[in-house]
PDB file of C-alpha atoms in Angstrom:
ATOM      1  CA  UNK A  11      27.139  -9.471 -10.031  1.00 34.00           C
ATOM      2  CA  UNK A  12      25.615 -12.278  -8.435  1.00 32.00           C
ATOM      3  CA  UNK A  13      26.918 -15.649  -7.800  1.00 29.00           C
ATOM      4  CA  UNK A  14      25.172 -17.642 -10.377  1.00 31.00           C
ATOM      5  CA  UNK A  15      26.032 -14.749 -12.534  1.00 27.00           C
ATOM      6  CA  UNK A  16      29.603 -14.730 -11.832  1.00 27.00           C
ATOM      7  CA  UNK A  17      29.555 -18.790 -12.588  1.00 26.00           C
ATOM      8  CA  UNK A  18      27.958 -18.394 -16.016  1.00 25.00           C
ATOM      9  CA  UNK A  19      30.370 -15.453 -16.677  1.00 27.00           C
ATOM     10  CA  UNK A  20      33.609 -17.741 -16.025  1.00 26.00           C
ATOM     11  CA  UNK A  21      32.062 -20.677 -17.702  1.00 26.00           C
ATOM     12  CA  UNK A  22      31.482 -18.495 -21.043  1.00 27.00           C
ATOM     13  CA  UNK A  23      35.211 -17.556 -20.822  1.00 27.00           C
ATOM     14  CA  UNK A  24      36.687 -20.762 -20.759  1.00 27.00           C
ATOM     15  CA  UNK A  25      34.452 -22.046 -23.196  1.00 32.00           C
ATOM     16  CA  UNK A  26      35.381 -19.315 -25.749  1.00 33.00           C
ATOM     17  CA  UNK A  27      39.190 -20.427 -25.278  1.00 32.00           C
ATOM     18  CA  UNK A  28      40.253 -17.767 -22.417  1.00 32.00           C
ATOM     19  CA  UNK A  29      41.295 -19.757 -19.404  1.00 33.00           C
ATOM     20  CA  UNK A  30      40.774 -18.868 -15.750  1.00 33.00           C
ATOM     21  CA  UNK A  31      42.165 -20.654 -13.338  1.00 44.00           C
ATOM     22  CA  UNK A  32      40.314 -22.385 -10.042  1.00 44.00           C
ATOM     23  CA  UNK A  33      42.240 -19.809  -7.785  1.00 45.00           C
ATOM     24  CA  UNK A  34      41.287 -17.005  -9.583  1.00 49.00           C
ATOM     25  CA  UNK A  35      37.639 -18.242 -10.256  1.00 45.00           C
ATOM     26  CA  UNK A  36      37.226 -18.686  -6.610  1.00 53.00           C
ATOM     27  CA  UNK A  37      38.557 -15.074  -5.512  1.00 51.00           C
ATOM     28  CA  UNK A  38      35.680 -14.032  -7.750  1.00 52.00           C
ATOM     29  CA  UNK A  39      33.158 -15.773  -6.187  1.00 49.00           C
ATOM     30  CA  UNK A  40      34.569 -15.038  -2.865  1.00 57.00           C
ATOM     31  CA  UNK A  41      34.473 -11.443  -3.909  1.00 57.00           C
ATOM     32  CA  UNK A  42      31.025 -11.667  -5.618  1.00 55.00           C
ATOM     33  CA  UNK A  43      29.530 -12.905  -2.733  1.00 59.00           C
ATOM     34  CA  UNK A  44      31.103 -10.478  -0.650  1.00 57.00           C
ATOM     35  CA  UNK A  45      29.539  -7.560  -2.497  1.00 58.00           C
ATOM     36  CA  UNK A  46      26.294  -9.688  -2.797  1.00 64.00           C
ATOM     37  CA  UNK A  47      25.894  -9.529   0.765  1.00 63.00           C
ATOM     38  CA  UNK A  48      26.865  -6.241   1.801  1.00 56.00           C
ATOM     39  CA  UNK A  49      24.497  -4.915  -0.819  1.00 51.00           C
ATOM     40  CA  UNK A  50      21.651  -6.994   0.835  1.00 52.00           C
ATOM     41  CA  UNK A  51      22.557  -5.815   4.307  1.00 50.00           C
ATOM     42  CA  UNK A  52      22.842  -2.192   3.373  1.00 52.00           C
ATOM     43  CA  UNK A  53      19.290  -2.333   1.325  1.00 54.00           C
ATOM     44  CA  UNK A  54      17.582  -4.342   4.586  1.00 57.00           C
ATOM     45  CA  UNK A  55      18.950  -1.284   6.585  1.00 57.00           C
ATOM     46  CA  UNK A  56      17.210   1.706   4.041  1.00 52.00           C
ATOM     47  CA  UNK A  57      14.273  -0.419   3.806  1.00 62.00           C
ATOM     48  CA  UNK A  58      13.961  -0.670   7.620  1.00 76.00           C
ATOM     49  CA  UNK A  59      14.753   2.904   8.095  1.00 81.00           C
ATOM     50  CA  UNK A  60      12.572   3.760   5.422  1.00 89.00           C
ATOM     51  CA  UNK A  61       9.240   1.571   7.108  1.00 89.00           C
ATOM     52  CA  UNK A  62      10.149   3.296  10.342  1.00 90.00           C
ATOM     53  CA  UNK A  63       9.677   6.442   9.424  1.00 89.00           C
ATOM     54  CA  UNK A  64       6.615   5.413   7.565  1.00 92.00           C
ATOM     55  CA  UNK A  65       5.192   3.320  10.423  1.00 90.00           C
ATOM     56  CA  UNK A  66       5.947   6.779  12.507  1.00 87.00           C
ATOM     57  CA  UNK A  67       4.048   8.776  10.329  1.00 89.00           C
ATOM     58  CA  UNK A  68       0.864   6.409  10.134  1.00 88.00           C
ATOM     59  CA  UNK A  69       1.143   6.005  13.785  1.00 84.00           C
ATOM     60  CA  UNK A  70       0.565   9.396  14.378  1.00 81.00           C
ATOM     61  CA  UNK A  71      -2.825   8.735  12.116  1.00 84.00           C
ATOM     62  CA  UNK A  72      -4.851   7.163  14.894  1.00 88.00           C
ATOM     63  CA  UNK A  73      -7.715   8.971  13.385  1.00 92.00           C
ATOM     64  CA  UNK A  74      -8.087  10.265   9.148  1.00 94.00           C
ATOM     65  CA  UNK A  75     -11.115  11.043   7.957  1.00 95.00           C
ATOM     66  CA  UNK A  76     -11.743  12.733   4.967  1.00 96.00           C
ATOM     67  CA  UNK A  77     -13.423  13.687   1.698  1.00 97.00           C
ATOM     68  CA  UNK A  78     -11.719  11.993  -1.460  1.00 96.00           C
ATOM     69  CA  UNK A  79     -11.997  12.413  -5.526  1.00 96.00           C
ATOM     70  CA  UNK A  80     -10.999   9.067  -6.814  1.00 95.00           C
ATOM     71  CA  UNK A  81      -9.724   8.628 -11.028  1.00 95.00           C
ATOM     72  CA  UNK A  82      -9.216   5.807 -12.103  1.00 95.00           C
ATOM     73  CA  UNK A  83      -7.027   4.939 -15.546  1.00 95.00           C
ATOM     74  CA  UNK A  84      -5.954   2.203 -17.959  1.00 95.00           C
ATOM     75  CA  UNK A  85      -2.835   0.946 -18.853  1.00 93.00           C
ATOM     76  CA  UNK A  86      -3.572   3.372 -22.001  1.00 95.00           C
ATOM     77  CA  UNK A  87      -4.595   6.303 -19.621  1.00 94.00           C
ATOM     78  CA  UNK A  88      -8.255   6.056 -20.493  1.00 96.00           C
ATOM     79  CA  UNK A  89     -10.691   7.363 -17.701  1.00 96.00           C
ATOM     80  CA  UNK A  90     -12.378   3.863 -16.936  1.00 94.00           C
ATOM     81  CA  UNK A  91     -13.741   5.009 -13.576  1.00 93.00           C
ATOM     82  CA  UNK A  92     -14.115   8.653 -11.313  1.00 94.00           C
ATOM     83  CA  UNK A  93     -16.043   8.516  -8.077  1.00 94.00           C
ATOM     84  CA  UNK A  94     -16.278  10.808  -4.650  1.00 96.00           C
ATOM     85  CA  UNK A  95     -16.965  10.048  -1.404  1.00 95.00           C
ATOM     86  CA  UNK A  96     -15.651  10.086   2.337  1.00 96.00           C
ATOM     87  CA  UNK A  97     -12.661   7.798   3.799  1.00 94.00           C
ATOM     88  CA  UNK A  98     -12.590   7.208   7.602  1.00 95.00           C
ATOM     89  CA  UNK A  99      -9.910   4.878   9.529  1.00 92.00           C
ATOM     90  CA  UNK A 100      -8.759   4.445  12.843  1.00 91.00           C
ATOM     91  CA  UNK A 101      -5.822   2.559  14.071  1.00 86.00           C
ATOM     92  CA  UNK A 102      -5.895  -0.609  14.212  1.00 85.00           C
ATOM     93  CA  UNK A 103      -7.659  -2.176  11.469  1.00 86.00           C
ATOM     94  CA  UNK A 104     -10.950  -0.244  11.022  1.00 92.00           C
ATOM     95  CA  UNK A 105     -12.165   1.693   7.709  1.00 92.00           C
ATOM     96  CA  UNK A 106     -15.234   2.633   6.280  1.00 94.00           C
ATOM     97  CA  UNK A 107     -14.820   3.391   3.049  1.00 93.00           C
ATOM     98  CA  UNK A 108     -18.391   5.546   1.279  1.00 93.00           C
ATOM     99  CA  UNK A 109     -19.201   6.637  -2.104  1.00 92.00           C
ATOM    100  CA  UNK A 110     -21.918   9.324  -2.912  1.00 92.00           C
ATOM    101  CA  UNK A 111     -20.841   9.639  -6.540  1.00 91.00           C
ATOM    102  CA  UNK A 112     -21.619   7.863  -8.978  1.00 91.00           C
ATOM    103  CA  UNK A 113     -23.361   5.874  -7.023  1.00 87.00           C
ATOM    104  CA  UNK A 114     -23.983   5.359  -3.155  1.00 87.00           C
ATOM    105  CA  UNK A 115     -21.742   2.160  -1.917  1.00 89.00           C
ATOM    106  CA  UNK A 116     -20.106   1.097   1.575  1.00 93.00           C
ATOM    107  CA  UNK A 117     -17.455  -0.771   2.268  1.00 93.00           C
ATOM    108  CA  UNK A 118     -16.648  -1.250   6.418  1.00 93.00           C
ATOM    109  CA  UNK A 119     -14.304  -3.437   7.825  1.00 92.00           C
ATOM    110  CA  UNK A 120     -14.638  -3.928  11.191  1.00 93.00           C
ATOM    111  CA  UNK A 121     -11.351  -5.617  12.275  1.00 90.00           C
ATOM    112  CA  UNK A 122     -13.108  -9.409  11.570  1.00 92.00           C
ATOM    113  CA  UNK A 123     -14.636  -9.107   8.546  1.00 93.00           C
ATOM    114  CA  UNK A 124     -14.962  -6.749   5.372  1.00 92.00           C
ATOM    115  CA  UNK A 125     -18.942  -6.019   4.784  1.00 94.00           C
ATOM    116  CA  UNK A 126     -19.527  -4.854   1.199  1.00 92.00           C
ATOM    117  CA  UNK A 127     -22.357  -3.456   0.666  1.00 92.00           C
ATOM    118  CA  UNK A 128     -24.263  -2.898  -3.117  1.00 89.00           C
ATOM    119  CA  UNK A 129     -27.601  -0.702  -2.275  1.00 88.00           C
ATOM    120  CA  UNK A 130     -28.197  -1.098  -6.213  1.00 87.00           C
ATOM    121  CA  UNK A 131     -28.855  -4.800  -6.221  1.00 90.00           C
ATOM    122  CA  UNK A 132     -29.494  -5.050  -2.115  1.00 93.00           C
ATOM    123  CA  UNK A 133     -26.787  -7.060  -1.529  1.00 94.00           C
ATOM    124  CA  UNK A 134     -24.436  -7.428   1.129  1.00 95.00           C
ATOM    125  CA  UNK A 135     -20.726  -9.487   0.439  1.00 94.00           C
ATOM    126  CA  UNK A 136     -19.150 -10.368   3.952  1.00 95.00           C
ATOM    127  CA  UNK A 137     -15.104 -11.891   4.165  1.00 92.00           C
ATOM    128  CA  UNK A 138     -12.599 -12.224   6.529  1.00 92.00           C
ATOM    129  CA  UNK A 139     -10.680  -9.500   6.851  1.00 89.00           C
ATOM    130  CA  UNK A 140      -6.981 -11.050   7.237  1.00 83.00           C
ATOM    131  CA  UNK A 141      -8.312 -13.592   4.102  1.00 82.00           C
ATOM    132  CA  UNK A 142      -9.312 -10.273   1.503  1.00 79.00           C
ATOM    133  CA  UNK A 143      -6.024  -7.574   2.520  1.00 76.00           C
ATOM    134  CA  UNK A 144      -3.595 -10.174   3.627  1.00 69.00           C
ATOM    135  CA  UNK A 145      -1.816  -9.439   0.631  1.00 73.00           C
ATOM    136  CA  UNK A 146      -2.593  -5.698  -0.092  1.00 82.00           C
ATOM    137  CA  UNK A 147      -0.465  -3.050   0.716  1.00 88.00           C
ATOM    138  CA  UNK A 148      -3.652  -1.148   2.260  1.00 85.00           C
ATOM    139  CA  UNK A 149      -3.401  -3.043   5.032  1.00 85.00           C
ATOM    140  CA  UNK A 150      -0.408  -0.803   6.350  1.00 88.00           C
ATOM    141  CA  UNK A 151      -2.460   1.946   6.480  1.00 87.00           C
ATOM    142  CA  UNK A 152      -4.454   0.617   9.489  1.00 85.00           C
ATOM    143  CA  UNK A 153      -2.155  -2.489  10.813  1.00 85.00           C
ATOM    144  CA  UNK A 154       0.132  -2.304  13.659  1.00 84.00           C
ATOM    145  CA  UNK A 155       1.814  -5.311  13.254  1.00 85.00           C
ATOM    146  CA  UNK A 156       5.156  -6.088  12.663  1.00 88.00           C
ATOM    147  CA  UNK A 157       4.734  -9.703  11.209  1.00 88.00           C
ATOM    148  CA  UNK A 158       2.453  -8.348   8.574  1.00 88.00           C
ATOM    149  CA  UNK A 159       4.794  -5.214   7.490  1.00 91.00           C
ATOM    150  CA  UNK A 160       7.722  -7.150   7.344  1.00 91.00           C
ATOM    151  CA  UNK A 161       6.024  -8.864   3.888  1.00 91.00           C
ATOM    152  CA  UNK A 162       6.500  -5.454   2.309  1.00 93.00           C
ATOM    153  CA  UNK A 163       9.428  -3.398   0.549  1.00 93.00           C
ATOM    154  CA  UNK A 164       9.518   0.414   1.696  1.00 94.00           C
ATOM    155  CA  UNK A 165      10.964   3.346  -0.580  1.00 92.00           C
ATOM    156  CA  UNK A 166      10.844   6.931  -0.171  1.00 89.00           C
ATOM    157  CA  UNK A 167      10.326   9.000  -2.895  1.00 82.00           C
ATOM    158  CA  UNK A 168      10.763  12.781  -2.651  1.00 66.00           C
ATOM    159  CA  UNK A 169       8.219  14.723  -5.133  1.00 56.00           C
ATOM    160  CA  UNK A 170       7.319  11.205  -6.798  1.00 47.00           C
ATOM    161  CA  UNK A 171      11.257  10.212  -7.836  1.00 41.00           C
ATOM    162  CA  UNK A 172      12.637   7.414  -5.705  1.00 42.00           C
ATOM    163  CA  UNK A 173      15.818   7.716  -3.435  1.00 41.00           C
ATOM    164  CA  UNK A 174      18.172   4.976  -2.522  1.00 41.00           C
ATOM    165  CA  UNK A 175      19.218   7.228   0.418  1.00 39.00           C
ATOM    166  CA  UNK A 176      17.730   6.079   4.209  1.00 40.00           C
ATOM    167  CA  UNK A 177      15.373   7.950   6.068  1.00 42.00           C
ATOM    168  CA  UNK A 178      17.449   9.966   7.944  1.00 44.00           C
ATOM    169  CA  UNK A 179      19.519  11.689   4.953  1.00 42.00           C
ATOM    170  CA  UNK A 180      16.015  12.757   2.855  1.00 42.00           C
ATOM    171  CA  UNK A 181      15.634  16.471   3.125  1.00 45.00           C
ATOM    172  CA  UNK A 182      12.548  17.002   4.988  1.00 45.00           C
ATOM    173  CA  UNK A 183      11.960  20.300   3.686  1.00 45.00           C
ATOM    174  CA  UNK A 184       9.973  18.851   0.778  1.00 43.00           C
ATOM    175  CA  UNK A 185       6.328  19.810   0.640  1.00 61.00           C
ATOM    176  CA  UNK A 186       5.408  16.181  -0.369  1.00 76.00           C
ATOM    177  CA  UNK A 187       6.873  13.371   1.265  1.00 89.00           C
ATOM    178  CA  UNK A 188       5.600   9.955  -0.790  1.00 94.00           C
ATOM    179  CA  UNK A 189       6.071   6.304   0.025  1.00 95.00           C
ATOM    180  CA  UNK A 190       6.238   3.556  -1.984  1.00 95.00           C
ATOM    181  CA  UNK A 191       5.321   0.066  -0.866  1.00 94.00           C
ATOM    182  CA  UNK A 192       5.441  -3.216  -2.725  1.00 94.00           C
ATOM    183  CA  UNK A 193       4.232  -6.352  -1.825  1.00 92.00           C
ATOM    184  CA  UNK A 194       7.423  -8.899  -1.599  1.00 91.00           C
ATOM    185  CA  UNK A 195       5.385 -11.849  -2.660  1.00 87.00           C
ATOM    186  CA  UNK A 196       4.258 -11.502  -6.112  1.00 84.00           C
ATOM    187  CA  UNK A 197       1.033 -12.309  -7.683  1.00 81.00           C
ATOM    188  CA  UNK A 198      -1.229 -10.005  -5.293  1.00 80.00           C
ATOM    189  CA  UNK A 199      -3.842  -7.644  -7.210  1.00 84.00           C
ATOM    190  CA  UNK A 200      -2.053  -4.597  -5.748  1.00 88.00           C
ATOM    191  CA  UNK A 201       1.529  -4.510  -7.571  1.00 92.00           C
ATOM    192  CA  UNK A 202       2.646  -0.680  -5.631  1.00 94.00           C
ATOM    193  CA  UNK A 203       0.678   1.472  -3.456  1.00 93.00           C
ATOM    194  CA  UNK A 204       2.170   5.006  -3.305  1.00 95.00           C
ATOM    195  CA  UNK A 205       1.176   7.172   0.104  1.00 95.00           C
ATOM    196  CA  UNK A 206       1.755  10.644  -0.154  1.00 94.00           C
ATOM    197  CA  UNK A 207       1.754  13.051   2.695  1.00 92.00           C
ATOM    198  CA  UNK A 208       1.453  17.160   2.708  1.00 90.00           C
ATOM    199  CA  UNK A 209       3.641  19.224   5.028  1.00 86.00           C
ATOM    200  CA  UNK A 210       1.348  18.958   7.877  1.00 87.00           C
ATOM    201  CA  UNK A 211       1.985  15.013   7.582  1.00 87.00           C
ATOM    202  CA  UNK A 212      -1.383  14.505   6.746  1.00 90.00           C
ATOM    203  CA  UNK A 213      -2.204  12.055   4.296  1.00 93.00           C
ATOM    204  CA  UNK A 214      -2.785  13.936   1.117  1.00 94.00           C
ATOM    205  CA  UNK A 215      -3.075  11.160  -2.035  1.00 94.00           C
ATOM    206  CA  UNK A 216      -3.116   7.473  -2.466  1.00 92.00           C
ATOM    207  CA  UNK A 217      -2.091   5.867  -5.856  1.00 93.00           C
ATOM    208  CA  UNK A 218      -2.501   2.263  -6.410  1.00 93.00           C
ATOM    209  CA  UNK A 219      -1.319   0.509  -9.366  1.00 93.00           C
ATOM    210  CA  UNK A 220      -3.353  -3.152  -9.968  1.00 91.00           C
ATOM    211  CA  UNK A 221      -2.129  -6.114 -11.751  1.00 90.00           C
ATOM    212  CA  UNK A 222      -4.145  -5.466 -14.827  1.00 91.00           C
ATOM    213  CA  UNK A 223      -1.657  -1.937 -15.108  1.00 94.00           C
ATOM    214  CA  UNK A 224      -4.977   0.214 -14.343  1.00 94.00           C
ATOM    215  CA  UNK A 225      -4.029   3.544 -11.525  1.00 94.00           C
ATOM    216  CA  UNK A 226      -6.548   4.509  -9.155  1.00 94.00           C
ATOM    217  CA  UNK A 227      -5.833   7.571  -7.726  1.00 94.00           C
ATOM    218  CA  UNK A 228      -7.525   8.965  -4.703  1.00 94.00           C
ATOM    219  CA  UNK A 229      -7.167  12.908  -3.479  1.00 95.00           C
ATOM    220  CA  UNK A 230      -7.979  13.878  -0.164  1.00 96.00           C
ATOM    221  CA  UNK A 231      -9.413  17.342   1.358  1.00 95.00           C
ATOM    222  CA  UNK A 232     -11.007  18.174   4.305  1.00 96.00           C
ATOM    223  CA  UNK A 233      -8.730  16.161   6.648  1.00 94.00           C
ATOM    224  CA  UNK A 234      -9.124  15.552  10.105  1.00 94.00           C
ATOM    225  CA  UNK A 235      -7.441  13.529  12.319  1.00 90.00           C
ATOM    226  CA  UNK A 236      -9.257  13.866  15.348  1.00 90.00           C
ATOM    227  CA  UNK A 237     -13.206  13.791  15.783  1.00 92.00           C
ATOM    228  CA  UNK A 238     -15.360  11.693  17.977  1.00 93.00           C
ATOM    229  CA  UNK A 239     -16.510   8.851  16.383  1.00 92.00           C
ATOM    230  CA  UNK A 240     -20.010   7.418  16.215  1.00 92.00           C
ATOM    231  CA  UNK A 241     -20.356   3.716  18.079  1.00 88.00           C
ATOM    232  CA  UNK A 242     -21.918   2.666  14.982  1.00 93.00           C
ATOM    233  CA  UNK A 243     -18.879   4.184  12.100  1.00 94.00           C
ATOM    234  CA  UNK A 244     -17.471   0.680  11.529  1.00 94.00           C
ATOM    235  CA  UNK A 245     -20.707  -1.298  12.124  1.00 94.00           C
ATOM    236  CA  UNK A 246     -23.219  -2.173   9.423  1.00 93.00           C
ATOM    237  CA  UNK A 247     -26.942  -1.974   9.844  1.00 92.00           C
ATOM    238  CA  UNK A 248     -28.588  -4.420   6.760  1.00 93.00           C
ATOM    239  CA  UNK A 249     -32.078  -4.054   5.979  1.00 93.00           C
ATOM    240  CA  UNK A 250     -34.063  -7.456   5.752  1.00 93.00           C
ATOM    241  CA  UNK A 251     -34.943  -6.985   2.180  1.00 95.00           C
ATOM    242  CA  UNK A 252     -30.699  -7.585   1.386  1.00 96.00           C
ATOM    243  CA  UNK A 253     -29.067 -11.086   0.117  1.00 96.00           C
ATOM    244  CA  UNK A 254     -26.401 -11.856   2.470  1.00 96.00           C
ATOM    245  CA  UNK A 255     -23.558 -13.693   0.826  1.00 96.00           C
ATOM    246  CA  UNK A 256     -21.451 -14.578   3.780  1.00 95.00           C
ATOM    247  CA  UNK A 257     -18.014 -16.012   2.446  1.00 93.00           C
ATOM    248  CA  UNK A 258     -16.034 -15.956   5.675  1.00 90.00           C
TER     249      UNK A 258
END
């Protein structure tokens, strides 16, 4: 119970004729806030624990490439949207993200910006990249930086059910090892993002759940984590016939 909880609990009391007196109100306070903060300190230390062993597994990820399915499904679990292409991201903030079904888009961001390309309409969106995943939990999956994990809660989940147990104490036996992270300041488009890794530690599935309650799952295969990469992976080459709309 918290404090302003225990405060509306005593008032309610002695307005229904019980009476407590100031000594006794106090000790529950005292005690209240007691609890209140070793409860705090003790879920600061799992969530800590918890984004270190996360941060250790992703920093092992210098290098992920792979092929991915994607589904995506309303709050209803309609199909609204299914699409397949290839994933690539190195460490620290680089991805190019490619669709071949069902239709051929690009997505790169290069560290700076995020380039969004639309071959359908021959269009190209460029924005800041710290501006358009400041506030997405995708961002871990290529940052390095403390300042901007510290703006997310960490849980570990053990064949998709959560644990309040740290790090240390999950049995790591389990063929899938999943993570989920929340944003702490509300209002993003990205409510959870759920990282799920095989026994290999390789990133295996990715599960996002927006603000308008629609899941977009994405299933990887063909993994690698380490391949040369082309000079020209995260750069993108516009033809002259595009519309740039820069909005850095």
């Amino acid at each position: 119970m918290n404090k302003a909880v225990s405060v509306y609990f005593i008032s309610a009391l002695t307005a229904g004729g019980l009476t407590i007196n100031a000594a006794n109100a106090s000790a529950e306070l005292a005690t209240s806030s007691s609890v209140d903060t070793t409860a705090i300190a003790q879920k600061e230390s799992i969530n800590d624990s918890v984004s270190s062993s996360l941060q250790s597994r992703l920093s092992n990820m210098k290098q992920f490439r792979a092929n991915f399915t994607q589904t995506v499904v309303d709050a209803q679990q309609n199909v609204v949207h299914e699409a397949q292409g290839t994933l690539t991201m190195t460490r620290p903030n680089k991805l190019r993200w490619e669709t071949t079904f069902p239709d051929e888009t690009l997505l790169v961001a290069d560290g700076d910006a995020v380039w969004n390309v639309d071959t359908f309409v021959e269009q190209v969106t460029v924005l800041s990249q710290d501006n358009a995943i400041k506030d997405n939990p995708i961002v871990l999956l290529t940052s390095t930086d403390e300042a901007t994990w510290s703006k997310f809660s960490i849980s570990q989940m053990n064949n998709g059910v959560p644990t309040n147990t740290s790090a240390s104490e999950i049995n790591n036996d389990t063929v899938m090892q999943s993570y989920q992270i929340t944003p702490k300041e509300e209002g993003g488009q990205i409510v959870t993002l759920t990282l799920s890794f095989n026994q290999d530690n390789e990133l295996a599935s990715l599960n996002m759940l927006d603000a308008q309650q629609q899941v977009s799952t994405l299933v990887f295969n063909n993994i690698e984590t380490r391949f040369p990469i082309p000079a020209d992976t995260f750069s993108v080459d516009i033809p002259d016939s595009f519309i740039v709309d820069d909005q850095r």
